[in-house]
PDB file of C-alpha atoms in Angstrom:
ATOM      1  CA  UNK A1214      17.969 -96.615  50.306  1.00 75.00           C
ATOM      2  CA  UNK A1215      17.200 -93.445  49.095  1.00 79.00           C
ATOM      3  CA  UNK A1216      20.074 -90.439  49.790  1.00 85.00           C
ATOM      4  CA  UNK A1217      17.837 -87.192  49.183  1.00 91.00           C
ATOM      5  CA  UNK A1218      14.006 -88.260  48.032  1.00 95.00           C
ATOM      6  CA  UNK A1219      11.595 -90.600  46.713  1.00 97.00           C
ATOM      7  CA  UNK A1220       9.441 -89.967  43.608  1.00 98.00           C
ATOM      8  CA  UNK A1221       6.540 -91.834  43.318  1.00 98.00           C
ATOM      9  CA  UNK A1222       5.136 -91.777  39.916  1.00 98.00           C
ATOM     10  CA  UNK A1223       2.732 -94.592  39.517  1.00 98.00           C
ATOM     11  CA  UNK A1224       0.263 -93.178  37.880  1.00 98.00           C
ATOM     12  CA  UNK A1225      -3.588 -91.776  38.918  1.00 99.00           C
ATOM     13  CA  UNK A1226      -4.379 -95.563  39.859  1.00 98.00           C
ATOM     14  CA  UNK A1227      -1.494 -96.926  41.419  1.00 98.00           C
ATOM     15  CA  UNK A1228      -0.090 -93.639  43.200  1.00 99.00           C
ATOM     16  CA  UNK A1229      -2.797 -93.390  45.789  1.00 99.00           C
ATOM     17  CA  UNK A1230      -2.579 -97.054  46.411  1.00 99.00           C
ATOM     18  CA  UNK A1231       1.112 -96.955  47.546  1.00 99.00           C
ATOM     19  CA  UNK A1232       0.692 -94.139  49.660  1.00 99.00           C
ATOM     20  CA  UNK A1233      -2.285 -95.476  51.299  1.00 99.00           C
ATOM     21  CA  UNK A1234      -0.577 -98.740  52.135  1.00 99.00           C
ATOM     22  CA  UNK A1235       2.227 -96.855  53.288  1.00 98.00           C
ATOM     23  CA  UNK A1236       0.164 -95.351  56.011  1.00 99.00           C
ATOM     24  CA  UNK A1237      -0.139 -91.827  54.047  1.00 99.00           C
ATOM     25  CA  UNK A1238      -3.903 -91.109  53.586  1.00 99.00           C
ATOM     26  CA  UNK A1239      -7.386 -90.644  54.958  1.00 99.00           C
ATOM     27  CA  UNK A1240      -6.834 -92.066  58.885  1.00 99.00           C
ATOM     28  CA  UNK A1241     -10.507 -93.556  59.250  1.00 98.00           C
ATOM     29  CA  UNK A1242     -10.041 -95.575  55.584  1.00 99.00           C
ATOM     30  CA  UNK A1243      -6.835 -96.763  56.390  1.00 99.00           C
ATOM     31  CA  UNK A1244      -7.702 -98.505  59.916  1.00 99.00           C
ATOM     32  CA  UNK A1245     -10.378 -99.848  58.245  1.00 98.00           C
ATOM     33  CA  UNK A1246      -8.203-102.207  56.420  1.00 98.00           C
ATOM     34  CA  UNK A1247      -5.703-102.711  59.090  1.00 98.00           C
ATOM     35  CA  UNK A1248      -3.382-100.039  58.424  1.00 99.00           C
ATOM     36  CA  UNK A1249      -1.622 -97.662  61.090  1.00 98.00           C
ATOM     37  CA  UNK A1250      -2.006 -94.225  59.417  1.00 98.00           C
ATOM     38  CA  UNK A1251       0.772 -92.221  59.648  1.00 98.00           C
ATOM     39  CA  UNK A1252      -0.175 -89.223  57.930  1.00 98.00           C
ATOM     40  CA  UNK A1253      -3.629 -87.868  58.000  1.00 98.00           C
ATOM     41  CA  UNK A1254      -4.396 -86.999  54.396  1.00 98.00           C
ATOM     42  CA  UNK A1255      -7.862 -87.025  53.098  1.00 98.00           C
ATOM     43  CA  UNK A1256      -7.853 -86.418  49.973  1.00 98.00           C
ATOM     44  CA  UNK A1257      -5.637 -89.432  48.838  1.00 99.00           C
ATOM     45  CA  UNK A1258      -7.600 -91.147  46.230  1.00 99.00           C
ATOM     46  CA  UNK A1259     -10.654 -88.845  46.190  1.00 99.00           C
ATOM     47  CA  UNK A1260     -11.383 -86.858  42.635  1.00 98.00           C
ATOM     48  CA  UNK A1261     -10.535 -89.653  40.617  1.00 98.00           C
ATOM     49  CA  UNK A1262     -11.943 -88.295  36.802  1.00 97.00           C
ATOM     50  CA  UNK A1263     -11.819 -90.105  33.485  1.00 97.00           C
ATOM     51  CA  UNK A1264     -12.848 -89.758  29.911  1.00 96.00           C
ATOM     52  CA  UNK A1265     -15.292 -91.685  29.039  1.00 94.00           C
ATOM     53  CA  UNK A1266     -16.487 -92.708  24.874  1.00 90.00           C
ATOM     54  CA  UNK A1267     -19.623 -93.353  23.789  1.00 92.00           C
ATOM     55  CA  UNK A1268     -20.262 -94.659  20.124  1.00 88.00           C
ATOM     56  CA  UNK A1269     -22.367 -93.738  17.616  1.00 89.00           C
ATOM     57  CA  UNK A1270     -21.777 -95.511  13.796  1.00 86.00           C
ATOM     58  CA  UNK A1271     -22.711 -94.953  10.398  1.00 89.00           C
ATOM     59  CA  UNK A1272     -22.544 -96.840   7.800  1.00 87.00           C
ATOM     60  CA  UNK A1273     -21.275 -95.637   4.621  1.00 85.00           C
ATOM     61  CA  UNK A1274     -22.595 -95.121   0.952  1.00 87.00           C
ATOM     62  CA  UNK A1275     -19.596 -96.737  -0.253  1.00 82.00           C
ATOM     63  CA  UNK A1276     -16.084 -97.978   0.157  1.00 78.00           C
ATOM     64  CA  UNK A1277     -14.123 -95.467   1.794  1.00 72.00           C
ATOM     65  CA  UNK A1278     -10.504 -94.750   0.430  1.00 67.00           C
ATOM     66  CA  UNK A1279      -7.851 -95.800   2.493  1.00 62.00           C
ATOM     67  CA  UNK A1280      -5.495 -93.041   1.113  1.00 55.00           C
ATOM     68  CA  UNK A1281      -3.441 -90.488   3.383  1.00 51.00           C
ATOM     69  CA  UNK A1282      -5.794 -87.569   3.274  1.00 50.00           C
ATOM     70  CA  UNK A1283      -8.502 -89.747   4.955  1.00 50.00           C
ATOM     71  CA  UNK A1284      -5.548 -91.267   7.055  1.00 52.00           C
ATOM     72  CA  UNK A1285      -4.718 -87.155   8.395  1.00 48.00           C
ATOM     73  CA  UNK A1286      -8.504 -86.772   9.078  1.00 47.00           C
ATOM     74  CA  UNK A1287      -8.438 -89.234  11.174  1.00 51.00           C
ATOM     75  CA  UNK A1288      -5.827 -88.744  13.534  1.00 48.00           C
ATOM     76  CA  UNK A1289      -6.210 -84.575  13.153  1.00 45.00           C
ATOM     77  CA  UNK A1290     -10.239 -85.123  12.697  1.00 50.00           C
ATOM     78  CA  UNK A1291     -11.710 -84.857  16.816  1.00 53.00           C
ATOM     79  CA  UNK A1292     -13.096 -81.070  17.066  1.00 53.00           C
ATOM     80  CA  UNK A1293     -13.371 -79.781  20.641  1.00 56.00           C
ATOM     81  CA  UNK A1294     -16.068 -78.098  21.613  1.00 51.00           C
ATOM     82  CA  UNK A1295     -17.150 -75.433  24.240  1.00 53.00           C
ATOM     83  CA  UNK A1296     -20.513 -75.401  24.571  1.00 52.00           C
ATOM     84  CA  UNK A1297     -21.036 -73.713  28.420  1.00 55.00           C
ATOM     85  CA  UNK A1298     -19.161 -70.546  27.015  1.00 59.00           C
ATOM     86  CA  UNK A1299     -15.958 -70.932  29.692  1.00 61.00           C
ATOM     87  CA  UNK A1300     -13.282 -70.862  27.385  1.00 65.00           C
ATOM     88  CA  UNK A1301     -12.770 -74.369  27.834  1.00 73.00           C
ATOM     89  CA  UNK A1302     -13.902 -77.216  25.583  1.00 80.00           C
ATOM     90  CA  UNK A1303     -16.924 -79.437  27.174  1.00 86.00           C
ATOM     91  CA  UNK A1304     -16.532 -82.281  24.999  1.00 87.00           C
ATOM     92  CA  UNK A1305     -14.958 -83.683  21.805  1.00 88.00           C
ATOM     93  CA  UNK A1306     -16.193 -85.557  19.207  1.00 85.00           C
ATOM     94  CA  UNK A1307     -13.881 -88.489  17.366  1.00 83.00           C
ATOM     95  CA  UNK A1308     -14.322 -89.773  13.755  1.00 77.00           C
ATOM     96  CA  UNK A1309     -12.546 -92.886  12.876  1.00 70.00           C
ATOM     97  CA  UNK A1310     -12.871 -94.369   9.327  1.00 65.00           C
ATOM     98  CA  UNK A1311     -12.863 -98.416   8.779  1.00 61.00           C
ATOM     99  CA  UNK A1312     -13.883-101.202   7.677  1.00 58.00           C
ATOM    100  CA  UNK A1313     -14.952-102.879  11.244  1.00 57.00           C
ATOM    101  CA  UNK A1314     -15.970-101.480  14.259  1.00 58.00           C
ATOM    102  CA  UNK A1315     -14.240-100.263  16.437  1.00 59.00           C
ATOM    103  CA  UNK A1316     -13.188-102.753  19.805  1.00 61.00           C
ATOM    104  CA  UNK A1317     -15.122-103.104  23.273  1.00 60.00           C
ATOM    105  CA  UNK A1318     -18.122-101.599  21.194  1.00 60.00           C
ATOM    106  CA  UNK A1319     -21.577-103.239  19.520  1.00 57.00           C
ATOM    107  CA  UNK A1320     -21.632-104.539  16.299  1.00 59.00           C
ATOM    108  CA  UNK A1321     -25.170-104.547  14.742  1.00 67.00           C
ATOM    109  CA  UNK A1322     -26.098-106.697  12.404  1.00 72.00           C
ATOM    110  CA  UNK A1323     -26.440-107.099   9.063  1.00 76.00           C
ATOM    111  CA  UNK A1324     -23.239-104.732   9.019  1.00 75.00           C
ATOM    112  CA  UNK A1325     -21.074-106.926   9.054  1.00 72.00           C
ATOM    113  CA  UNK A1326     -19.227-106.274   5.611  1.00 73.00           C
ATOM    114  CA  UNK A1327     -19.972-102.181   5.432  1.00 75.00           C
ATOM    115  CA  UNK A1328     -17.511 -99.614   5.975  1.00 79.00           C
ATOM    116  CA  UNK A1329     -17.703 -97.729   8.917  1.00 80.00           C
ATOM    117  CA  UNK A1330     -17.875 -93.839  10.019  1.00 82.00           C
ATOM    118  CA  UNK A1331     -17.472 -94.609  13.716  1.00 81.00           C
ATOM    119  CA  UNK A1332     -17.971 -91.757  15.957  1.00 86.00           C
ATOM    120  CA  UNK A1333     -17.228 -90.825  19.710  1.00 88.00           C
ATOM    121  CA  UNK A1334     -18.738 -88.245  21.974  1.00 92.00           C
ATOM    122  CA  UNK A1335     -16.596 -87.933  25.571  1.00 92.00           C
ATOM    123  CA  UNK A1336     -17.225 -85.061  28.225  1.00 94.00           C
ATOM    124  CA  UNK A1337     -13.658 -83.607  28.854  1.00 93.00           C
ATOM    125  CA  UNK A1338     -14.435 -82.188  32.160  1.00 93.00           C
ATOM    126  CA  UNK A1339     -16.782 -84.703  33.974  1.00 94.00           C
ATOM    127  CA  UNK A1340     -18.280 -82.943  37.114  1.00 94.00           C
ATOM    128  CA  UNK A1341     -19.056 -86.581  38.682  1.00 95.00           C
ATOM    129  CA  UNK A1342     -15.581 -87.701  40.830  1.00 97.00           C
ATOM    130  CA  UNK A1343     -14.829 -91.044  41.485  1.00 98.00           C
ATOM    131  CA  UNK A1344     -12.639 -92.338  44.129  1.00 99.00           C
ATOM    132  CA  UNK A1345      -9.742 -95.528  44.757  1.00 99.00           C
ATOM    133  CA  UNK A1346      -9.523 -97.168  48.037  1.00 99.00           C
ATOM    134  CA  UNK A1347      -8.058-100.305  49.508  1.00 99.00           C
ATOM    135  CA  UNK A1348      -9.889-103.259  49.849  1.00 98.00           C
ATOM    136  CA  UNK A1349      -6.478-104.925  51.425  1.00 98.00           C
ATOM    137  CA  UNK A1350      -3.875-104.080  53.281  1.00 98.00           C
ATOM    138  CA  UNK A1351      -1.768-106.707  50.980  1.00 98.00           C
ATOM    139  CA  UNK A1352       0.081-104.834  48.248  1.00 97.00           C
ATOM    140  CA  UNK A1353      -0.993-108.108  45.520  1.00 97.00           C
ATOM    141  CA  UNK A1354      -4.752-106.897  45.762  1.00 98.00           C
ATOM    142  CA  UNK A1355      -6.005-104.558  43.664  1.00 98.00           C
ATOM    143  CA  UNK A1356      -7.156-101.529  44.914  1.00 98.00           C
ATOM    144  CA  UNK A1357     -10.889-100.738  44.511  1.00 99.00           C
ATOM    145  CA  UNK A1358     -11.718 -98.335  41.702  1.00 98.00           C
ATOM    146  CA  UNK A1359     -14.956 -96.314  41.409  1.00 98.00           C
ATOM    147  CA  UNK A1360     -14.919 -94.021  38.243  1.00 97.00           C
ATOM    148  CA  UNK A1361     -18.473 -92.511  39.433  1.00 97.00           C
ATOM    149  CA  UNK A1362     -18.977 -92.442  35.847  1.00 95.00           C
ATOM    150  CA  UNK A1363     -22.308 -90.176  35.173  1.00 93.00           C
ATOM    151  CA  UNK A1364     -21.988 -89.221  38.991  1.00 94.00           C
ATOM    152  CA  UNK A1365     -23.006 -85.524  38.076  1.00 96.00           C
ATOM    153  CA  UNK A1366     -26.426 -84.933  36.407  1.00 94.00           C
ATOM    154  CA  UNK A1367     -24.427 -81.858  34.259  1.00 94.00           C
ATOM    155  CA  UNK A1368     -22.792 -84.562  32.708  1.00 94.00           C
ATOM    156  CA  UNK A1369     -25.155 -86.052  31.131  1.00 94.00           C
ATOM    157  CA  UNK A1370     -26.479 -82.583  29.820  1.00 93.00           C
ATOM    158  CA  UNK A1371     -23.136 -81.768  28.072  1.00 92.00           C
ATOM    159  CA  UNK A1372     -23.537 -85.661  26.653  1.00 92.00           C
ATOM    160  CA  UNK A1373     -27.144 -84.692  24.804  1.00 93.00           C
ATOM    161  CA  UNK A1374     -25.430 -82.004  23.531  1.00 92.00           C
ATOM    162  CA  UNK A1375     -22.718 -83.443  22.057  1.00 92.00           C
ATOM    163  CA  UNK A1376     -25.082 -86.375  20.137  1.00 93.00           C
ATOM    164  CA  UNK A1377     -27.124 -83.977  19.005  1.00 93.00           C
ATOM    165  CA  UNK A1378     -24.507 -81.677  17.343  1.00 91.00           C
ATOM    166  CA  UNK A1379     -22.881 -84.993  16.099  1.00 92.00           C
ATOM    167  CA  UNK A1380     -25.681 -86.068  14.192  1.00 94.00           C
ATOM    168  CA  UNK A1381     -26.322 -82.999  13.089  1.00 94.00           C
ATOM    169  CA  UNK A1382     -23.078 -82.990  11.850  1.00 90.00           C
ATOM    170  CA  UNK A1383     -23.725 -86.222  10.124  1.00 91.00           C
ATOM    171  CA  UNK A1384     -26.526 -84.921   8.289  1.00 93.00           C
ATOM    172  CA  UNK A1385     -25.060 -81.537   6.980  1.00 93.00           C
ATOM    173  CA  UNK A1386     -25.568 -81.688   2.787  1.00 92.00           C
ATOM    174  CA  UNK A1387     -21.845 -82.321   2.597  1.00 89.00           C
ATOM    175  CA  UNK A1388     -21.803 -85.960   3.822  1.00 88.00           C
ATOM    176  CA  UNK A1389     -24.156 -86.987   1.799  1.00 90.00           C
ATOM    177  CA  UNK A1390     -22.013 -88.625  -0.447  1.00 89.00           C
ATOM    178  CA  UNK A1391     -20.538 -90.369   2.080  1.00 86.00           C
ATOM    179  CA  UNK A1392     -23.345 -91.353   5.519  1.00 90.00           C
ATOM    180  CA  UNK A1393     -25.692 -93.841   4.125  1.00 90.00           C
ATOM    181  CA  UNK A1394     -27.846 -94.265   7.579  1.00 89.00           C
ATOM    182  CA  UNK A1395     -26.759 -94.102  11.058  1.00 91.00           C
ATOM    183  CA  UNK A1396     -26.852 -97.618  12.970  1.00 87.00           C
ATOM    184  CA  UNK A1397     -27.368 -99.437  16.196  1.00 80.00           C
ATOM    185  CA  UNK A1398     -29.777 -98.444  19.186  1.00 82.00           C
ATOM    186  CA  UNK A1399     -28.596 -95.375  20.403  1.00 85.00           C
ATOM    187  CA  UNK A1400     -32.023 -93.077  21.099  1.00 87.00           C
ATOM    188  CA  UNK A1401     -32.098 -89.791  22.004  1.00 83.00           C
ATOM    189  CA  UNK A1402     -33.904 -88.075  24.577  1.00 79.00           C
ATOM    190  CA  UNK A1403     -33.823 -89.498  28.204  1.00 80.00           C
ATOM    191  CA  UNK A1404     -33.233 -93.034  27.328  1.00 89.00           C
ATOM    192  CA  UNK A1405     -29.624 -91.646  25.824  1.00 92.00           C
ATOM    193  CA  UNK A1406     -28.094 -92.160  29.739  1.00 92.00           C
ATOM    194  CA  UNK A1407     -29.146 -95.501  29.652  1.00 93.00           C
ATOM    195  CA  UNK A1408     -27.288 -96.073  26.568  1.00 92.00           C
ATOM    196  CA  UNK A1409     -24.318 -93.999  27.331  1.00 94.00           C
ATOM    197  CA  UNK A1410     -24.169 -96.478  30.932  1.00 92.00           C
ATOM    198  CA  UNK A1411     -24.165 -99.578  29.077  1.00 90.00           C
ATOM    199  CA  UNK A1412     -22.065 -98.669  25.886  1.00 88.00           C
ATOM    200  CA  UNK A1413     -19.337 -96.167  26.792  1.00 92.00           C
ATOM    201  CA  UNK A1414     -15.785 -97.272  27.664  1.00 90.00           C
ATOM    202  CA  UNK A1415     -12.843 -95.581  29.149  1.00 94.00           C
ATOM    203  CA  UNK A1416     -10.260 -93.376  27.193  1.00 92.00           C
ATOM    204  CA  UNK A1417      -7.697 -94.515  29.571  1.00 94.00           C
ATOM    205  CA  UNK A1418      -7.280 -90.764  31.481  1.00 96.00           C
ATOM    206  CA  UNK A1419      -7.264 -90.771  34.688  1.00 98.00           C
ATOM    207  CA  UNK A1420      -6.700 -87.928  37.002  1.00 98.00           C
ATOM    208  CA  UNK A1421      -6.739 -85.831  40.290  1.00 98.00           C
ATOM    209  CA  UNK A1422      -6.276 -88.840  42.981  1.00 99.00           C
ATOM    210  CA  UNK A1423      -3.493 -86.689  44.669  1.00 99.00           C
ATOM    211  CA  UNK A1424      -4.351 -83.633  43.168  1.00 98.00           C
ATOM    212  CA  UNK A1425      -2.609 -80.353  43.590  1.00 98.00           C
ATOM    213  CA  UNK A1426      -3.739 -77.263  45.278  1.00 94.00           C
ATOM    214  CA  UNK A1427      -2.863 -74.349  48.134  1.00 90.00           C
ATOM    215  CA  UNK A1428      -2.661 -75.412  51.225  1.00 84.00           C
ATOM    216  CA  UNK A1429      -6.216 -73.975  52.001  1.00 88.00           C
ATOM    217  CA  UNK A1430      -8.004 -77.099  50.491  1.00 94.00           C
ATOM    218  CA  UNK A1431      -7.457 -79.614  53.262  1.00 93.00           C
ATOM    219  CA  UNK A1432      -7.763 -82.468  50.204  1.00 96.00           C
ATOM    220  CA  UNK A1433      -5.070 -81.147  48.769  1.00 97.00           C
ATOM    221  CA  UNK A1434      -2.130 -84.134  48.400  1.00 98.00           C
ATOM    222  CA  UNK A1435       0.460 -82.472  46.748  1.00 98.00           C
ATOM    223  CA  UNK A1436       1.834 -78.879  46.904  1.00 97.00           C
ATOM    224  CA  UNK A1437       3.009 -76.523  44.154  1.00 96.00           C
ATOM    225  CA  UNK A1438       6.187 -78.285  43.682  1.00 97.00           C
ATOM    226  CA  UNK A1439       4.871 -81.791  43.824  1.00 98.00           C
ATOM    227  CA  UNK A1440       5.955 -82.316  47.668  1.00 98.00           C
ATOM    228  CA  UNK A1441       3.141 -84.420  49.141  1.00 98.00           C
ATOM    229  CA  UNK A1442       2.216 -82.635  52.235  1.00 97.00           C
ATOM    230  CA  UNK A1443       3.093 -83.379  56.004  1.00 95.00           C
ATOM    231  CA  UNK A1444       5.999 -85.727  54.459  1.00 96.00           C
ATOM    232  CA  UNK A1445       9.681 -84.967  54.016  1.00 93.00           C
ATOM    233  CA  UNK A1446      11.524 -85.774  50.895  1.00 95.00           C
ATOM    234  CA  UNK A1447       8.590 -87.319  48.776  1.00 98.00           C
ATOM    235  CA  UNK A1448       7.227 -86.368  45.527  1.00 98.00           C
ATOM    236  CA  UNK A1449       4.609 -87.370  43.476  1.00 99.00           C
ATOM    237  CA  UNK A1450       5.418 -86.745  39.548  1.00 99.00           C
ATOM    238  CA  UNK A1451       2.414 -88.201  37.134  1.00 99.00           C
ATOM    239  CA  UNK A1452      -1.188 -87.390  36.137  1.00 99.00           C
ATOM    240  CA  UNK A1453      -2.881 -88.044  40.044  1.00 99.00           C
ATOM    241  CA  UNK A1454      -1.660 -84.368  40.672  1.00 99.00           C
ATOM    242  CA  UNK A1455      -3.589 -82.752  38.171  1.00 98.00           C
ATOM    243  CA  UNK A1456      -6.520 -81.223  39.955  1.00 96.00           C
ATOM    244  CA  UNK A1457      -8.815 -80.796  36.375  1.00 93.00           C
ATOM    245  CA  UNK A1458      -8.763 -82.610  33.118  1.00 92.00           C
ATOM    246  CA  UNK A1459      -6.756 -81.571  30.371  1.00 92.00           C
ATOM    247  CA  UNK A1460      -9.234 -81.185  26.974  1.00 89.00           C
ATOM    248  CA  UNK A1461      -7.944 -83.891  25.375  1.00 88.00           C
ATOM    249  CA  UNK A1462      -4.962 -87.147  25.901  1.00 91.00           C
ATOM    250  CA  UNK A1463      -3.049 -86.623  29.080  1.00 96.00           C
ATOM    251  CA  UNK A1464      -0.183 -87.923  27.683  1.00 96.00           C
ATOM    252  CA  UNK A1465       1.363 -84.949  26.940  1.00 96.00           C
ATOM    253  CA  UNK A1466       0.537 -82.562  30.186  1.00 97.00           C
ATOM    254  CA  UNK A1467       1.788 -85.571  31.907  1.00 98.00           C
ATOM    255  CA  UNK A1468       5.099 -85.390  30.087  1.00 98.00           C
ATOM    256  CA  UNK A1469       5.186 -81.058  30.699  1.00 98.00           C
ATOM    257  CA  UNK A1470       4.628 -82.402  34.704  1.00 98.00           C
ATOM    258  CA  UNK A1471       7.631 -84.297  34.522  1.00 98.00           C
ATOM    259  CA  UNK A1472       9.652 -82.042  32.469  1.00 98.00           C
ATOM    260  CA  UNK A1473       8.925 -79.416  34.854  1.00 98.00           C
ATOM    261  CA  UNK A1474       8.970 -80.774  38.445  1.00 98.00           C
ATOM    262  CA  UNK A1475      12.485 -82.472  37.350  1.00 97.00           C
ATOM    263  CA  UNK A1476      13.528 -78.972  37.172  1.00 98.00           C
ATOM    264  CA  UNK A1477      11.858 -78.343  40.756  1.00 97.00           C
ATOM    265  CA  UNK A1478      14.002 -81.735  42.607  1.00 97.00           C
ATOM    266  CA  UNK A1479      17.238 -80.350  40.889  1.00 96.00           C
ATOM    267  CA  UNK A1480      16.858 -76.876  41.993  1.00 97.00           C
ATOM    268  CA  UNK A1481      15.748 -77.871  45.609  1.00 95.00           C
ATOM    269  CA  UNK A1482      18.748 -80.602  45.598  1.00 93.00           C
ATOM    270  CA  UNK A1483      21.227 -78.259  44.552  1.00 88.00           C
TER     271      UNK A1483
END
């Protein structure tokens, strides 16, 4: 048994989950599924966001070197981009050289044996939020997960924009040498959300299911040093406090949460 506190770091998914079975969550949800709630907190697995990639190839003029400048531009090559003017970037767009395609997305064909330009467009800050509930009150069943991908109509905007900049991009004089034709089915115009929906996949970042915030915000899970609220001696320490996307991997912010808040459970164990 724990001596001081408990830490739960379990990540955007799994975090909620625990505390909801635990009784810790919204009352109504958790009586639903046969729990007794124990603390009343709402916002326990609301604001789930994600990044979500959506393709767009090219095939190439020729065979594309496989030497370690195009190796940097790869892993250095996604460029950020602000486009509503807040000082924040809206969405990114990834290149990725090869000689396949890339996994998880269409292959068209009569491709099969051209080099590849494959391209990405994600929305960093999605306005849609998703959500994770129980569907059991037995730990071995997954918890269900609703991304709400595309839940925001702004969303969808910020997409448009970020194909259209891409393939304008794509067909700047200077890649001439290299972009023979762009493939697949992707249109533009309002049939693009149809083909974002059925193409896209997840970048694997999920977020803000016990997000942080003042005590004002009555969905607020967490407070400014982690402490879920109405709870003694329990912390949660990984991404589901982060109450916006980082632009870009949350690896690393989720690394500067831990680094800091193990500074917060020393000082407040001292």
């Amino acid at each position: 048994m724990p001596t001081k506190e408990v830490i739960l770091c379990a990540g955007a998914l799994k975090t909620p989950q625990l505390l909801m079975l635990s009784g810790i969550g919204d009352s109504e949800h958790l009586q639903s599924v046969g729990i007794n709630p124990l603390i009343h907190l709402p916002g326990v697995g609301l604001h789930l966001r994600d990044h979500l990639a959506t393709p767009l190839m090219f095939a190439a003029k020729k065979e594309l070197p496989s030497t370690p400048e195009w190796s940097t531009w790869q892993v250095l090559g996604p460029a950020n981009l602000d486009w509503e003017g807040n000082g924040c970037a809206d969405f990114q767009i990834q290149w990725v050289v090869r000689r396949d395609f890339l996994p998880g997305f269409p292959k068209p064909s009569g491709y099969e044996d051209t080099d590849v330009i494959a391209t990405v467009v994600a929305v960093l800050h999605p306005h849609g939020e998703g959500s994770v509930r129980l569907a059991s009150a037995d730990p071995a069943v997954a918890p269900v997960i609703n991304p709400n991908y595309l839940g925001d109509d702004q969303d969808m905007v910020i997409w448009r924009t970020g194909f259209k900049l891409l393939r304008q991009l794509m067909a700047a004089p200077g890649m001439g040498e290299w972009v023979e034709a762009e493939i697949g089915d992707c249109p533009q115009g309002k049939k693009l959300e149809e083909y974002v929906r059925k193409n896209s996949i997840s970048q694997w970042h999920p977020v803000g299911t016990c997000r942080m915030s003042s005590r004002a915000d009555f969905l607020s899970v967490v407070d400014d040093r982690c402490r879920v609220s109405g709870v003694n001696a329990l912390r949660v320490i990984d991404a589901s406090i982060m109450p916006e996307h980082p632009s870009g991997n949350t690896q690393a912010p989720t690394m500067a949460i831990a680094e800091i808040a193990s500074n917060m459970v020393l000082e407040d164990n001292a």
